[in-house]
XYZ file of C-alpha atoms in Angstrom:
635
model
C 0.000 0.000 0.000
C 0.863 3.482 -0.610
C 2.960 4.867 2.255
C 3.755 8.292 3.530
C 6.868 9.181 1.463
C 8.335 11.877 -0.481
C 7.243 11.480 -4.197
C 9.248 9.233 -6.284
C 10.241 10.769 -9.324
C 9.475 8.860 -12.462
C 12.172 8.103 -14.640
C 14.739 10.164 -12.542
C 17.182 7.882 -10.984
C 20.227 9.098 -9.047
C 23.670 8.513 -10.458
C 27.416 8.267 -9.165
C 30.318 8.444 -11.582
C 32.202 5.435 -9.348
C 33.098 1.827 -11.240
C 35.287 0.645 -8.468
C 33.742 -3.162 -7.904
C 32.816 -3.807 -4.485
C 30.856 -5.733 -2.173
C 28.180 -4.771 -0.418
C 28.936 -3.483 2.805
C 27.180 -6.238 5.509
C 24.410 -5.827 7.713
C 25.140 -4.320 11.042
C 24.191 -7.107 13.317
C 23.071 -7.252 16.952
C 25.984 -7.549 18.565
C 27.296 -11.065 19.953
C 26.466 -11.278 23.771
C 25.659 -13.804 26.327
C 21.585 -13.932 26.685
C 21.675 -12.248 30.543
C 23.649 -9.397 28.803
C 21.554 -9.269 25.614
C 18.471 -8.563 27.932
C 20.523 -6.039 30.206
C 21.483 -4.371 27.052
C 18.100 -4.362 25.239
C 16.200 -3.315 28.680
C 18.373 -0.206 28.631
C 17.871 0.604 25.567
C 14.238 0.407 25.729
C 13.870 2.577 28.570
C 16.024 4.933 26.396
C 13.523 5.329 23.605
C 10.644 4.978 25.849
C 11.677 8.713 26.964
C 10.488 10.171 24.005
C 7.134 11.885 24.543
C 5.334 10.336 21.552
C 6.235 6.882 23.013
C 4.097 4.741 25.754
C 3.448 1.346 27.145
C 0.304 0.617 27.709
C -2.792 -1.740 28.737
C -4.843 -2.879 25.826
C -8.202 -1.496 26.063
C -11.016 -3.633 25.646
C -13.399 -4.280 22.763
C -11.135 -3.907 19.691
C -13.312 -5.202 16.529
C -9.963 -6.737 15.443
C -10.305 -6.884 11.100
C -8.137 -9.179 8.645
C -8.587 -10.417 5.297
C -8.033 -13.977 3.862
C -11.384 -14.098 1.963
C -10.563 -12.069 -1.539
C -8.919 -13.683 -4.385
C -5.037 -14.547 -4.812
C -3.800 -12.566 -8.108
C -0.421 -14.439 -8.238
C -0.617 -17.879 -10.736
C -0.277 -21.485 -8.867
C 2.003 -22.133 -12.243
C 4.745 -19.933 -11.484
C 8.012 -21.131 -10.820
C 11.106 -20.328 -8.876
C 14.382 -20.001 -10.356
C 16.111 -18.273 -12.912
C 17.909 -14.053 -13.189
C 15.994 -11.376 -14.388
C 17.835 -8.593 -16.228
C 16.647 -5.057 -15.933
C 17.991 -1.380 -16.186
C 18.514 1.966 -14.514
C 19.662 4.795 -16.283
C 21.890 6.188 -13.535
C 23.561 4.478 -10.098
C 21.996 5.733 -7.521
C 23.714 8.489 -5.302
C 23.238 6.265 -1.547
C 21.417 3.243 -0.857
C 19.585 5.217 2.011
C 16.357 5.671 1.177
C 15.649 8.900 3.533
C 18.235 11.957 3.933
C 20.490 13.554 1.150
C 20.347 12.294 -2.420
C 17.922 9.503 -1.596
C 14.726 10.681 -3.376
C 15.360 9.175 -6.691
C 13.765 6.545 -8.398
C 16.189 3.668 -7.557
C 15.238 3.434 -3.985
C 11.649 2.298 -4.923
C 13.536 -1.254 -5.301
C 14.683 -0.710 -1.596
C 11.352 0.591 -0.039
C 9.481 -2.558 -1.937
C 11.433 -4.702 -0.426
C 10.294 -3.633 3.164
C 6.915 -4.875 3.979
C 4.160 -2.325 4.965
C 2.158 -3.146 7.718
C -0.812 -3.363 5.760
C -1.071 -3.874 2.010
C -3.863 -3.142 -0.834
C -5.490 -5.996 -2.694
C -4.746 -5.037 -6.461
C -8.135 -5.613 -7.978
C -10.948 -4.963 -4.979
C -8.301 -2.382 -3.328
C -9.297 -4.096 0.458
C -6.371 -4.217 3.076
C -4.414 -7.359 3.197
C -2.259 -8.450 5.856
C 1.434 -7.908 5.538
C 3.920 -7.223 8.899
C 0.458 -6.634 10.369
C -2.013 -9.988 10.443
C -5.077 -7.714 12.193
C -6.077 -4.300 12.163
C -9.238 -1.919 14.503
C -10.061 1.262 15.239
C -11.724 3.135 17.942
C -14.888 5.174 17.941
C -12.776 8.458 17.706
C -11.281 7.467 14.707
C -8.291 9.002 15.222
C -6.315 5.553 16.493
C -4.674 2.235 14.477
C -4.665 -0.887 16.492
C -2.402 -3.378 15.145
C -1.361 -6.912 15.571
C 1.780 -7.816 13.981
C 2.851 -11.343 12.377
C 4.955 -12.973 15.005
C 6.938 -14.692 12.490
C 8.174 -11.676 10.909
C 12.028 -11.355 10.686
C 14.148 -8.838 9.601
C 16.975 -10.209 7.074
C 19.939 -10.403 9.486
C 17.592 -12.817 11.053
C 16.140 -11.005 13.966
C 12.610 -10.789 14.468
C 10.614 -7.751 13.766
C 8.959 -6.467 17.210
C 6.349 -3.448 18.542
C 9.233 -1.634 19.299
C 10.734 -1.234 15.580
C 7.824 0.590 15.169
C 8.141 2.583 18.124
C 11.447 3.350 16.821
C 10.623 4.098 13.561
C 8.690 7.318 14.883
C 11.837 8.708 16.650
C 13.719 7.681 13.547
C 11.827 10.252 10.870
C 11.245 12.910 13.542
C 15.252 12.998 14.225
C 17.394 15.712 12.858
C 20.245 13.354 12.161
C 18.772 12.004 9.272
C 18.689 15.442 7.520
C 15.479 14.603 6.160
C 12.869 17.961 7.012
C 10.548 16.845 5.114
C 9.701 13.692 7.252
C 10.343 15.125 10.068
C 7.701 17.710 9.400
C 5.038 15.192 8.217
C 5.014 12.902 10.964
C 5.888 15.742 13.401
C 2.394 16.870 12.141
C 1.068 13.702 11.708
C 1.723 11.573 14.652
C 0.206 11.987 17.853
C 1.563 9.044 20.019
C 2.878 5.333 19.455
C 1.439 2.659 22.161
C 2.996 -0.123 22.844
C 1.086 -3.525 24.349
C 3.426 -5.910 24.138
C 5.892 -7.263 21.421
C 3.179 -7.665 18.707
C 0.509 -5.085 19.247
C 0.688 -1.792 19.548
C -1.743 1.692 18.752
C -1.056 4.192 16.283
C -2.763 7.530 17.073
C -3.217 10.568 14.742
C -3.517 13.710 15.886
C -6.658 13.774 13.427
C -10.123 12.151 13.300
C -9.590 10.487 9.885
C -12.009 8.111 7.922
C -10.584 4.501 7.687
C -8.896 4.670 4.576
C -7.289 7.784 5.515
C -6.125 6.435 9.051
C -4.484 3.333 7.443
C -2.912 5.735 4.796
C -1.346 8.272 7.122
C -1.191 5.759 10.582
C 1.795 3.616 8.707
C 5.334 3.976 7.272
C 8.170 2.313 6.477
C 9.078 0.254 9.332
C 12.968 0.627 10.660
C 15.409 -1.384 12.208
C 15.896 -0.049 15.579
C 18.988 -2.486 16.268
C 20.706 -1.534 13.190
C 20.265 2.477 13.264
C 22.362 4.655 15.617
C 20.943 8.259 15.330
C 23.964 10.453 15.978
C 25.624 13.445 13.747
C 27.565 10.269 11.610
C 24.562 8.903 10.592
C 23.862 9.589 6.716
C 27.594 9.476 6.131
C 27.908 6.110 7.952
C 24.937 4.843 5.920
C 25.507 6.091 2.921
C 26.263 2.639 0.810
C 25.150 0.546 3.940
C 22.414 -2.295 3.432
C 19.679 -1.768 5.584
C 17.669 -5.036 7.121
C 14.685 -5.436 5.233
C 11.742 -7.522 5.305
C 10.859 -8.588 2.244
C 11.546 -10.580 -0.400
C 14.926 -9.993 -2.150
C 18.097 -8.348 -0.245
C 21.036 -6.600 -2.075
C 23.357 -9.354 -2.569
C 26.368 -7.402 -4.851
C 27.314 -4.608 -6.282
C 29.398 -3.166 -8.615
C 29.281 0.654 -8.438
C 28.564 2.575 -11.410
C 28.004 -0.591 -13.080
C 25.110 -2.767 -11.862
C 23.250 -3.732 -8.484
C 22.042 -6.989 -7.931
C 19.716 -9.138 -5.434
C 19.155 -12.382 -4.509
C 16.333 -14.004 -3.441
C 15.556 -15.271 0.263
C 15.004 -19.152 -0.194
C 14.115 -18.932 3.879
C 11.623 -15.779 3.336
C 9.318 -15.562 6.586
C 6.322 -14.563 4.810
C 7.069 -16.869 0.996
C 4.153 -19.037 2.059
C 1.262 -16.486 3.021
C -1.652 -16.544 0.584
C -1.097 -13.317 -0.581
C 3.014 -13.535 -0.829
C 2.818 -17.471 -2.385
C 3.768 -18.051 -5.764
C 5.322 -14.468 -5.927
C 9.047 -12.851 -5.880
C 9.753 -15.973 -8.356
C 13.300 -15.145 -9.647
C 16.276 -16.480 -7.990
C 17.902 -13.387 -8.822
C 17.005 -9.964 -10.046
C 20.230 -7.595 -11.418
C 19.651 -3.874 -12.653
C 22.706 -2.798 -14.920
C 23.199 0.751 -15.782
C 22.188 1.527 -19.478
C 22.572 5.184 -19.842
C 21.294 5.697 -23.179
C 17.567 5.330 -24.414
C 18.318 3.509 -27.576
C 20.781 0.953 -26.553
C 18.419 0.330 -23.794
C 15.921 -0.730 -26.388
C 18.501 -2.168 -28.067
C 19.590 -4.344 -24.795
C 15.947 -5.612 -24.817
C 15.792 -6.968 -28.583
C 18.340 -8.992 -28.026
C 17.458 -10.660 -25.463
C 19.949 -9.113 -22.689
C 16.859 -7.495 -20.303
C 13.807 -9.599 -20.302
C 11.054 -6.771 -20.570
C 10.482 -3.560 -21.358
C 8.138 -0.780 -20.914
C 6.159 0.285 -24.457
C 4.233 3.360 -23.709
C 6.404 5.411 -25.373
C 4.385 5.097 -29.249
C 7.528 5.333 -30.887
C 8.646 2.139 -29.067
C 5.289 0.264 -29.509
C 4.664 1.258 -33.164
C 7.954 1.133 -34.487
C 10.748 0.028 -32.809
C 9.837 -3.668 -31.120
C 7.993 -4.451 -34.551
C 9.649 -7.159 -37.398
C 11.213 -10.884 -36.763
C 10.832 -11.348 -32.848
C 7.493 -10.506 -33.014
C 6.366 -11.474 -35.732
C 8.109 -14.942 -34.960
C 6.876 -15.084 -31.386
C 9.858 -15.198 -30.007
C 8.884 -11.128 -27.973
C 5.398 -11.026 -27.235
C 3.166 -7.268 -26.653
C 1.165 -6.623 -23.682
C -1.306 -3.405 -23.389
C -3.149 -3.350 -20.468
C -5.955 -0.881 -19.843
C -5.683 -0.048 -15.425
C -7.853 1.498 -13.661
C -5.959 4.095 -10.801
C -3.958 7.071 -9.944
C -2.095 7.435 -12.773
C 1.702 9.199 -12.482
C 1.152 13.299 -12.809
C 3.553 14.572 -15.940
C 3.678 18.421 -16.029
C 5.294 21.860 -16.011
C 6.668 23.925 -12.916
C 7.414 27.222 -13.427
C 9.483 28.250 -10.376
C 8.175 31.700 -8.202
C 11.798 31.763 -7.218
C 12.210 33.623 -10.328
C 10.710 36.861 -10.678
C 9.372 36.487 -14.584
C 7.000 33.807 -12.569
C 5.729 35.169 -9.244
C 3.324 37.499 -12.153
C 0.092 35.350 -12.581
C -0.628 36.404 -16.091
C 3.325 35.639 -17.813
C 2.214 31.864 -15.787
C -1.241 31.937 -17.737
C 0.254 33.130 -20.864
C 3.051 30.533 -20.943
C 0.243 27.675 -20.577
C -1.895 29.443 -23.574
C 1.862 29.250 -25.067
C 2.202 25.162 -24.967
C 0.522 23.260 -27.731
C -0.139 19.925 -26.097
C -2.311 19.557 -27.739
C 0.154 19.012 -31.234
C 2.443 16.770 -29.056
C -0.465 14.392 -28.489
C -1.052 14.297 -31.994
C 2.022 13.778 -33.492
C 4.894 12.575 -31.014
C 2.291 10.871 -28.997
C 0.065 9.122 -31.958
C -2.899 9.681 -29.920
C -2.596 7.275 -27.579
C -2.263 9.365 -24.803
C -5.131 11.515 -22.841
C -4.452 15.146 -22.001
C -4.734 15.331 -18.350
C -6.844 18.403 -17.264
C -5.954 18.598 -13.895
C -2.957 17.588 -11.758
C -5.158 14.670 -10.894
C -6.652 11.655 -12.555
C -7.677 8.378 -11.859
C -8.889 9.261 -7.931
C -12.660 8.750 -9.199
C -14.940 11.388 -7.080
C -12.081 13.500 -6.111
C -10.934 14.695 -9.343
C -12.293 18.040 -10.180
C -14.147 16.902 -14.025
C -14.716 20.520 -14.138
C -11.880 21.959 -14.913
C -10.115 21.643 -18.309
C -6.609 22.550 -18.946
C -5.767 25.737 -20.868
C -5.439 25.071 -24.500
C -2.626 26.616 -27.078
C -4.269 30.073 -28.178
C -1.695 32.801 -29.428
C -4.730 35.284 -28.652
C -4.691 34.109 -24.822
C -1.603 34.229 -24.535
C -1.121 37.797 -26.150
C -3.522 39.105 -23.965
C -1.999 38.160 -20.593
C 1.192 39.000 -21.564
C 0.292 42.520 -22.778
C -1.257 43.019 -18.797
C 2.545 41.706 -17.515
C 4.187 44.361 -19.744
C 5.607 41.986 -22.399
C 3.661 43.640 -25.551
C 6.574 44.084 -27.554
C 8.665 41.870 -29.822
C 12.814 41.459 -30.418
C 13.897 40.897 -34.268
C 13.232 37.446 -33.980
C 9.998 37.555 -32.707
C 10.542 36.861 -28.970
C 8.821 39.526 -26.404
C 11.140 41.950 -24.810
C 10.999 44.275 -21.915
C 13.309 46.440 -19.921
C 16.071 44.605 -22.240
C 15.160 41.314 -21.290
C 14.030 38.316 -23.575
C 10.812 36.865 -22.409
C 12.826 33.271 -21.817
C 12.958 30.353 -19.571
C 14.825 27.405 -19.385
C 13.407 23.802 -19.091
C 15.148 21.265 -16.832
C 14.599 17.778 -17.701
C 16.127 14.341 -17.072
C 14.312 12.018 -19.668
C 16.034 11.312 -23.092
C 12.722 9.868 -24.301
C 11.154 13.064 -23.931
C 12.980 15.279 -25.855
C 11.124 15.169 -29.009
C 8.125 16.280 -26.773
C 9.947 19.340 -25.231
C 11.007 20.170 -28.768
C 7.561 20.603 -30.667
C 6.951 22.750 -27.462
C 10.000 24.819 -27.698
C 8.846 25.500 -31.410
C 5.274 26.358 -30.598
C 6.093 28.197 -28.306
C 7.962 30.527 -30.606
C 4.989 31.645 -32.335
C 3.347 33.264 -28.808
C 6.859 35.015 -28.367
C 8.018 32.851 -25.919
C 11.799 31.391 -26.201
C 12.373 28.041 -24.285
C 15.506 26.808 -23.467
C 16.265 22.741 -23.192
C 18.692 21.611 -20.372
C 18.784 18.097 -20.678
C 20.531 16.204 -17.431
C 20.631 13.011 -16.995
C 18.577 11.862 -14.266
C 20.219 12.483 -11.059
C 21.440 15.979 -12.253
C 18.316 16.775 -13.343
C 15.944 16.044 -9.900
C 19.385 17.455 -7.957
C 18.940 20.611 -9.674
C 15.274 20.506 -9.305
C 15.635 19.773 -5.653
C 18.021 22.689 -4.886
C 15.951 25.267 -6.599
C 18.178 25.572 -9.128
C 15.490 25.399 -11.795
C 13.419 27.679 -13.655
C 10.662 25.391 -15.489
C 10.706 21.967 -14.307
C 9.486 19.566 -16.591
C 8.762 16.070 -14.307
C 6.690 13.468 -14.138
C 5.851 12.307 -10.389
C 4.917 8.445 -9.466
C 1.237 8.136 -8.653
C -0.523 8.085 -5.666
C -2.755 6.211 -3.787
C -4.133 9.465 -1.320
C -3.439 12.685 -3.620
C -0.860 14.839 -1.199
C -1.230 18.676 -2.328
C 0.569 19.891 0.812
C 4.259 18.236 -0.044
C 3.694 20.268 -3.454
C 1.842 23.097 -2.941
C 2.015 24.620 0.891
C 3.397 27.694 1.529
C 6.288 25.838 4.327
C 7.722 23.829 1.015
C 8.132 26.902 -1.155
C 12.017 28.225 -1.679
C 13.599 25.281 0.473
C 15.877 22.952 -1.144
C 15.110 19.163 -0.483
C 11.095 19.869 -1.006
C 8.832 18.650 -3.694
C 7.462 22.195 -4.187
C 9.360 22.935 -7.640
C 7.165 25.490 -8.317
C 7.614 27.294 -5.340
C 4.060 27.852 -4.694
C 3.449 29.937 -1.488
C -0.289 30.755 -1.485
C -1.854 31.639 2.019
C -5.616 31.329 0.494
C -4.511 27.813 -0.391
C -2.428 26.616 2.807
C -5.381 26.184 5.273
C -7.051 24.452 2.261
C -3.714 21.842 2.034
C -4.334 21.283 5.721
C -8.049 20.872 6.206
C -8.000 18.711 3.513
C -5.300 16.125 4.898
C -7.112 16.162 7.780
C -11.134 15.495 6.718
C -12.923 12.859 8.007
C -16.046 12.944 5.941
C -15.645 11.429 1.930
C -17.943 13.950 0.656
C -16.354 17.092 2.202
C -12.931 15.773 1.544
C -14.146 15.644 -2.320
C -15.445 19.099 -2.113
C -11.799 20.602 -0.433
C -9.928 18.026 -3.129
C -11.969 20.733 -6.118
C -11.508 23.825 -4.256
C -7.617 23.137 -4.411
C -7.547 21.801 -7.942
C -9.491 24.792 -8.974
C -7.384 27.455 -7.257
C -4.313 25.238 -8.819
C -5.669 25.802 -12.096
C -7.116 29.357 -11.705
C -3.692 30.626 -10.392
C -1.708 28.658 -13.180
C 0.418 27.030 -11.018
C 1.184 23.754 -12.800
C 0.734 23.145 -16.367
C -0.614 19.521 -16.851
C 0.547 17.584 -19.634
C -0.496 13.822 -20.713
C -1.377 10.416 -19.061
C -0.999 7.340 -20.455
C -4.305 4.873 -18.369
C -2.844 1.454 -19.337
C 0.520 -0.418 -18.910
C 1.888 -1.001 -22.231
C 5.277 -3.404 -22.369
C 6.817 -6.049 -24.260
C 8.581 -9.334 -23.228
C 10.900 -12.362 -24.173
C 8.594 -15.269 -24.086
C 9.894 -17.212 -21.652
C 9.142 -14.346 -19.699
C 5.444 -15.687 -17.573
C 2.573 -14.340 -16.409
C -0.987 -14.943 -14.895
C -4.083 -14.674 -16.872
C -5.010 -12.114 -16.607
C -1.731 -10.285 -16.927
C -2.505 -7.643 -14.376
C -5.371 -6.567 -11.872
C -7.031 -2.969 -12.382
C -4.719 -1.685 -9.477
C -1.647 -2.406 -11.379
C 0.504 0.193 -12.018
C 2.315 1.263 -15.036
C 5.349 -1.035 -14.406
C 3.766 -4.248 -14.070
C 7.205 -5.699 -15.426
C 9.150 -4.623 -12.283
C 9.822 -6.976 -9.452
C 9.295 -6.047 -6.291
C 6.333 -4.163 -5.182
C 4.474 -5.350 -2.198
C 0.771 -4.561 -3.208
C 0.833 -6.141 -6.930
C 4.892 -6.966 -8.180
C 6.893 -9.888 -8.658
C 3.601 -12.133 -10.255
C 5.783 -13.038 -12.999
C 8.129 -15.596 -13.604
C 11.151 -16.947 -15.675
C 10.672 -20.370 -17.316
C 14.872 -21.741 -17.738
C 12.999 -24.024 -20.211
C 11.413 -21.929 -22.427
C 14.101 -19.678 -22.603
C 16.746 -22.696 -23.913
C 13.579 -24.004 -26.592
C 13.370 -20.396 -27.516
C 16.869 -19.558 -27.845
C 17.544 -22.886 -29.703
C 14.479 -21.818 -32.404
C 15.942 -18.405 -33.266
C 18.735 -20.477 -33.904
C 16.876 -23.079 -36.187
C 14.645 -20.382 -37.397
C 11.632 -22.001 -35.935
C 8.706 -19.743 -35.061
C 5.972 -19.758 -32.788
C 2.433 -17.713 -33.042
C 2.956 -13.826 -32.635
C 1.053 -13.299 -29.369
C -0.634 -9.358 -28.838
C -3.207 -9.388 -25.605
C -4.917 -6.174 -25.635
C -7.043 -6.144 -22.717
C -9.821 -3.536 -22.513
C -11.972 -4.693 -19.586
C -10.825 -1.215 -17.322
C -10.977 0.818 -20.165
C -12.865 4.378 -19.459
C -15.013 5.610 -21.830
């Protein structure tokens, strides 16, 4: 399930220039000590976090309606097997393996944060909770409180098991200064009212809000820490900086070669392997990600039969490039798969750090100054919808209202004439005061160029001169991170719960390490940001969820771009799935490994991939094989 987290950044992953081959560094263990000194040690330390004021023991009160849920349908395929590597890519090495703290928010860490269980997860086709380090969940009347029970076989992967007080710890952990992470210890400082602790297995989770179930589960749970293997002093995101951190699920970082690849290995002794919703699931023996820089040799990687999938949305790729023999011959088979969920927000940020952007009308006339619309036509093919708002897919609270400015040299003539740019340089740009009405556009996606491009030219036409920077991807979200932007052109990871406030509030504007690139610091929308994190009722939450999206739109703060609704990828065929391919709740990388609520139901057949490798050989073919599967479809 969806946890509290900074945004992932799609298709931004963090990079390090270093090829020196290494190990990993081990797993800091509990140290080696006689059982009467283990207890001393651990009693001490205990009473040591139990000083914290958001940190209790308690007496269970009575007449929790405990909850759990073995009743709805397994998604992963009794026919899978075990065994077997799979290959895929990042385009950069990733900065840290910390997931929290500097130079941790880029996309790579997703594989770490999958591979720690949530407490609860989300059933990928009815959305229900399902048990994960959590086997039973209640609330009380107030609605403000998370009871949980937690699975008393749960281990962490240095072998010790995974108690109450991890959890306990965890609080102290993202509320600590030492990990140099304000924006977590801002959220939960905000969010968390007080951790109970029963005994080893239960415990209480209080907000400091009345929240509506699915609210309390979303904001009542995080990523769960190892409170034997962190020591919170000034040392700490140094010392942790390429350490492995105990994890709880599936796969654990087994080697590495910096700059090069990262690889993990699969836990044949995994606590939870045999659980209904964890069986026949995390197949592969072994899963390495190599570092392919460039787009096309990527591609190129993947028709050859060096990385086992690979996403299509990209039209170019789907209509063109994986076309001819190894389809047509069977040997890579098409999947496009229509979901039905949050779907990833791709848009523009135009920084208020910059003074051309803190005037409302230049913001209004540089969105009448993007033709989208052209780049869905042509670059795109039309398979892509223009997203209206900076949310879609979150059913009653998307504001259907509102559509997205259009192209319209009139519009934008207008508002710029009311910010003073009226006139026009030799080459058609707008001037004023000696300055060229110009901006440049940070981006970190090679794919996307051809995109920017048609809007660069456009734009031209409204007098407006854009400027590509093209990064690669850990330059590019650094740069965005440190406010060293002026348009940032991203595309963020969707969510579960839409979160304006990390975006949008007022505290997140002109601070480096925030997800506020457009530096948006509006006090008629802050109390809006709050109240609506904090609404109980469904119906008034909807109503806030429009107010903000309008004001969003009225004020011009984001340009919204495109959304692709469907997973669209193509794979070797020895390369397995279930039938169907994917659940409704899937998200748009269906071919990646790991993830807890819906990854790793696919598998790699040794034997299939020898009988295929041996026909491409013989030049024996099998049936070309397209699913197109419409059944979530909207519209």
């Amino acid at each position: 399930m969806k946890r509290i987290a900074m945004l992932i950044l799609v298709g931004a992953l963090a990079g390090a220039a270093c090829s020196k081959k290494s190990e990993p560094e081990a797993e800091k263990k509990a140290p080696v000590l006689t059982d009467a000194q283990t207890a001393a040690v651990n009693k001490a330390d205990l009473e040591e976090l139990f000083k914290e004021t958001y940190l209790e023991r308690g007496t269970m009160p009575k007449g929790i309606n405990w909850l759990t849920n073995d009743s709805d349908p397994v998604f992963a395929s009794p026919k899978a097997k075990k065994g077997g590597t799979y290959y895929y890519w990042m385009d950069s090495f990733p900065l840290t393996l910390r997931t929290v703290g500097p130079d941790s928010n880029g996309s790579f860490r997703s594989n770490l944060f999958h591979n720690q269980m949530d407490l609860l997860h989300m059933h990928p086709e009815t959305g229900n909770l399902l048990p994960g380090l959590a086997t039973h969940w209640g609330t009380n009347k107030e609605q403000n409180t998370l009871y949980l029970k937690l699975n008393p076989n749960a281990r962490w992967s240095d072998g010790v098991p995974l108690t109450a007080y991890d959890v306990a710890f965890t609080l102290k952990f993202y509320l600590s200064k030492h990990i140099v992470a304000p924006w977590y210890n801002t959220q939960y400082g905000e969010e968390y009212d007080m951790i109970t602790v029963y005994d080893d297995h239960t415990l209480a989770i209080r907000s400091k809000n009345k929240r509506n179930i699915k609210d309390l589960v979303y904001y009542a749970t995080f990523e769960i820490r190892p409170r034997h293997f962190h020591i919170l002093d000034k040392d700490w995101v140094k010392r942790t900086n390429w350490q492995i951190e105990p994890n709880t699920g599936a796969y654990l970082i087994s080697k590495i070669e910096k700059g090069k690849f990262i690889e993990f290995k699969r836990k044949k002794d995994w606590w939870a392997k045999d659980l209904k919703y964890f069986k026949n699931r995390f197949n592969m023996d072994k899963v390495k990600i190599s570092v392919i820089r460039d787009a096309n040799v990527r591609l190129e990687h993947f028709l050859k039969g060096n990385l086992d999938g690979y996403p299509l949305v990209i039209p170019e790729y789907w209509h063109s490039k994986v076309t001819g023999k190894n389809v047509d011959n069977g040997y890579i088979q098409k999947v496009w798969f229509y979901n039905d969920r949050p779907q990833p927000i791709y848009a523009i940020y135009m920084s208020q750090s910059i003074d051309l952007f803190k005037n409302k009308d230049v913001r209004i006339g540089f969105a009448h100054s993007l033709n989208v619309d052209k780049v869905l036509k042509t670059v795109l093919r039309g398979d892509y919808d223009r997203m209206e708002t900076n949310t879609m897919g979150h059913g009653v609270m998307d504001n259907k209202k509102i559509k997205a400015r259009r192209f319209d040299l009139a519009k934008a003539d207008e508002h710029f004439k009311k910010a003073g740019w009226e006139k026009r340089g030799p080459d058609g740009i707008r001037v004023k005061d000696g300055k060229r009405l110009s901006a440049r556009v940070t981006y970190g996606y090679d794919a996307h160029t051809d995109r920017l491009v048609v809007l660069k030219e456009e734009a031209k036409k409204a007098g407006v001169e854009l400027t590509l920077q093209k990064l690669d991807g850990a330059a590019s979200f650094k740069s965005m991170l440190e406010n060293q932007h002026e348009i940032a052109y991203t595309g963020w990871g969707a969510q579960d719960r839409m979160q304006y406030w990390g975006q949008y509030h007022s505290d997140n504007a002109h601070k480096p390490q925030k997800n506020n690139f457009g530096n948006v610091a509006d006090k008629v929308l802050d109390p809006w940001l709050i109240a609506y994190k904090d609404e109980f009722d469904e119906t008034k939450k909807a109503a806030l969820a429009h107010k903000i999206q309008q004001r969003i739109h009225d004020e011009a703060y984001t340009v919204t771009l495109w959304a692709a609704p469907y997973i669209r990828f193509g794979h070797w065929r020895w390369m397995k799935f279930p039938d169907p391919v994917a659940s409704k709740g899937s998200k748009d990388t269906t071919i990646y490994p790991f993830d807890g609520d819906w990854g790793g139901v696919f598998w790699i057949d040794e034997e299939v991939k020898k009988e295929t490798k041996a026909a491409m050989k013989a030049g024996k073919k099998f049936p070309p094989v397209l699913i197109k599967d419409t059944r979530h479809k909207k519209g």
